[in-house]
């Protein structure tokens, strides 16, 4: 991303959508997701021309916001109430996985969302979460193991 | 389990992400409008866009917490009026009520504000809202957050004023006539209002001069539902 910088407006237009969707998956709220991402853009705007990787900067800011929110909420333990009623419908499947996902610690949840939805590499995920690359694999393994156990 | 969990996750997340509704607000970004005020859950999230004002409230508490002298004086029904404005945007104003203000008192103030010209987007923020906002604003300062409880945070009315600060001040005069009001300030930027200035995230914050707080009556005001009569 060292090539000529696209104007901020274009960058915003391209980047808003995927970022809000990822934030939505992490926060579970459209309103919060839009707020979190917009605050990150607000923070980015004055330094857009000076930061090396605006996309990475946004990722970090958004993830930090989400982490702070998650920390305040505590890990959601919504239980698996929907498990019993889960038939074959798509909605049930989505709700089910969402519920299980919600019980994971933030870093594991974020790593799972970024990898399986955002198609992030481990390096990108690590940069966004501000952690060593080596942490990502174990987090995802742990997350998947927990989810398998919960889903059994 | 016929499908691998990783595929299920990918499918479910993709499906879920379709329910997201990105809302573009490039003007807001360029104008520097912060939105993450009360991002917790539910209706409280409607208080976004009021972060500038939130700074004032949080700053009040910050100053109070640090100052230590704020417990000395106490006026149970005092209301602080502060207003701030970002250049080029509607002026953000807030009427802070004392922490133990009753819902009835808050409603009375809200009624006055609703009738006031130039007031839009009037929102009531409970102590619980204020606390969530405070925690969010100072999430990176756990020591500060831990030192403040919800009961000392003021509930408040937040609104935009399209009028000049002087005019807003004049319009708020009726509230000042009430014995419950002891201070009115308006300005074109938060720094202008400052009795003292605290820097948080690069923002200029005001320090109240005579704001009062109390640890009594933790539920005061927090049961009042939010409403936006100005919208």
PDB file of C-alpha atoms in Angstrom, chain A residues 35-105:
ATOM      1  CA  UNK A  35     -20.286   4.284  15.669  1.00  0.00           C
ATOM      2  CA  UNK A  36     -17.126   2.323  16.281  1.00  0.00           C
ATOM      3  CA  UNK A  37     -16.065   2.412  12.658  1.00  0.00           C
ATOM      4  CA  UNK A  38     -16.922   6.062  12.249  1.00  0.00           C
ATOM      5  CA  UNK A  39     -14.946   7.019  15.306  1.00  0.00           C
ATOM      6  CA  UNK A  40     -12.017   5.187  13.809  1.00  0.00           C
ATOM      7  CA  UNK A  41     -12.415   7.135  10.581  1.00  0.00           C
ATOM      8  CA  UNK A  42     -12.664  10.359  12.567  1.00  0.00           C
ATOM      9  CA  UNK A  43      -9.401   9.481  14.266  1.00  0.00           C
ATOM     10  CA  UNK A  44      -7.807   8.551  10.967  1.00  0.00           C
ATOM     11  CA  UNK A  45      -8.897  11.584   8.944  1.00  0.00           C
ATOM     12  CA  UNK A  46      -6.410  14.164  10.263  1.00  0.00           C
ATOM     13  CA  UNK A  47      -3.501  11.766   9.829  1.00  0.00           C
ATOM     14  CA  UNK A  48      -4.669  10.041   6.689  1.00  0.00           C
ATOM     15  CA  UNK A  49      -1.773  11.353   4.634  1.00  0.00           C
ATOM     16  CA  UNK A  50       0.840  10.646   7.249  1.00  0.00           C
ATOM     17  CA  UNK A  51       0.097   7.114   8.414  1.00  0.00           C
ATOM     18  CA  UNK A  52       1.799   4.368   6.473  1.00  0.00           C
ATOM     19  CA  UNK A  53      -1.128   2.028   6.306  1.00  0.00           C
ATOM     20  CA  UNK A  54      -4.492   3.700   6.813  1.00  0.00           C
ATOM     21  CA  UNK A  55      -6.258   0.354   6.514  1.00  0.00           C
ATOM     22  CA  UNK A  56      -4.157  -1.164   9.242  1.00  0.00           C
ATOM     23  CA  UNK A  57      -4.625   1.918  11.381  1.00  0.00           C
ATOM     24  CA  UNK A  58      -8.378   1.579  11.013  1.00  0.00           C
ATOM     25  CA  UNK A  59      -8.277  -2.103  11.854  1.00  0.00           C
ATOM     26  CA  UNK A  60      -6.405  -1.422  15.059  1.00  0.00           C
ATOM     27  CA  UNK A  61      -8.638   1.435  16.111  1.00  0.00           C
ATOM     28  CA  UNK A  62     -11.826  -0.470  15.427  1.00  0.00           C
ATOM     29  CA  UNK A  63     -10.592  -3.578  17.210  1.00  0.00           C
ATOM     30  CA  UNK A  64      -9.502  -1.523  20.197  1.00  0.00           C
ATOM     31  CA  UNK A  65     -12.921   0.053  20.435  1.00  0.00           C
ATOM     32  CA  UNK A  66     -14.569  -3.339  20.145  1.00  0.00           C
ATOM     33  CA  UNK A  67     -12.272  -4.812  22.749  1.00  0.00           C
ATOM     34  CA  UNK A  68     -13.038  -2.003  25.178  1.00  0.00           C
ATOM     35  CA  UNK A  69     -16.726  -2.496  24.644  1.00  0.00           C
ATOM     36  CA  UNK A  70     -16.408  -6.236  25.101  1.00  0.00           C
ATOM     37  CA  UNK A  71     -14.385  -5.738  28.248  1.00  0.00           C
ATOM     38  CA  UNK A  72     -17.126  -3.607  29.693  1.00  0.00           C
ATOM     39  CA  UNK A  73     -19.835  -5.993  28.746  1.00  0.00           C
ATOM     40  CA  UNK A  74     -17.933  -8.959  29.987  1.00  0.00           C
ATOM     41  CA  UNK A  75     -18.038 -12.108  27.980  1.00  0.00           C
ATOM     42  CA  UNK A  76     -21.587 -12.678  27.007  1.00  0.00           C
ATOM     43  CA  UNK A  77     -22.930 -15.878  28.410  1.00  0.00           C
ATOM     44  CA  UNK A  78     -26.158 -16.104  26.642  1.00  0.00           C
ATOM     45  CA  UNK A  79     -26.279 -19.788  27.018  1.00  0.00           C
ATOM     46  CA  UNK A  80     -27.424 -22.147  24.389  1.00  0.00           C
ATOM     47  CA  UNK A  81     -31.118 -21.689  24.784  1.00  0.00           C
ATOM     48  CA  UNK A  82     -31.657 -21.840  21.077  1.00  0.00           C
ATOM     49  CA  UNK A  83     -29.825 -25.097  20.743  1.00  0.00           C
ATOM     50  CA  UNK A  84     -32.823 -27.219  21.517  1.00  0.00           C
ATOM     51  CA  UNK A  85     -35.010 -25.575  18.917  1.00  0.00           C
ATOM     52  CA  UNK A  86     -32.413 -25.413  16.221  1.00  0.00           C
ATOM     53  CA  UNK A  87     -33.730 -27.139  13.179  1.00  0.00           C
ATOM     54  CA  UNK A  88     -32.188 -27.068   9.776  1.00  0.00           C
ATOM     55  CA  UNK A  89     -33.050 -23.468   8.990  1.00  0.00           C
ATOM     56  CA  UNK A  90     -30.315 -21.037   8.094  1.00  0.00           C
ATOM     57  CA  UNK A  91     -31.412 -18.619  10.795  1.00  0.00           C
ATOM     58  CA  UNK A  92     -31.157 -21.275  13.465  1.00  0.00           C
ATOM     59  CA  UNK A  93     -27.695 -22.218  12.324  1.00  0.00           C
ATOM     60  CA  UNK A  94     -26.565 -18.598  12.313  1.00  0.00           C
ATOM     61  CA  UNK A  95     -28.061 -17.940  15.733  1.00  0.00           C
ATOM     62  CA  UNK A  96     -26.536 -21.073  17.109  1.00  0.00           C
ATOM     63  CA  UNK A  97     -23.016 -20.294  15.972  1.00  0.00           C
ATOM     64  CA  UNK A  98     -23.449 -16.682  17.007  1.00  0.00           C
ATOM     65  CA  UNK A  99     -24.401 -17.756  20.491  1.00  0.00           C
ATOM     66  CA  UNK A 100     -21.477 -20.075  20.839  1.00  0.00           C
ATOM     67  CA  UNK A 101     -19.142 -17.480  19.405  1.00  0.00           C
ATOM     68  CA  UNK A 102     -20.411 -14.957  21.915  1.00  0.00           C
ATOM     69  CA  UNK A 103     -19.150 -17.052  24.789  1.00  0.00           C
ATOM     70  CA  UNK A 104     -15.546 -16.860  23.619  1.00  0.00           C
ATOM     71  CA  UNK A 105     -12.996 -14.394  24.977  1.00  0.00           C
TER      72      UNK A 105
END
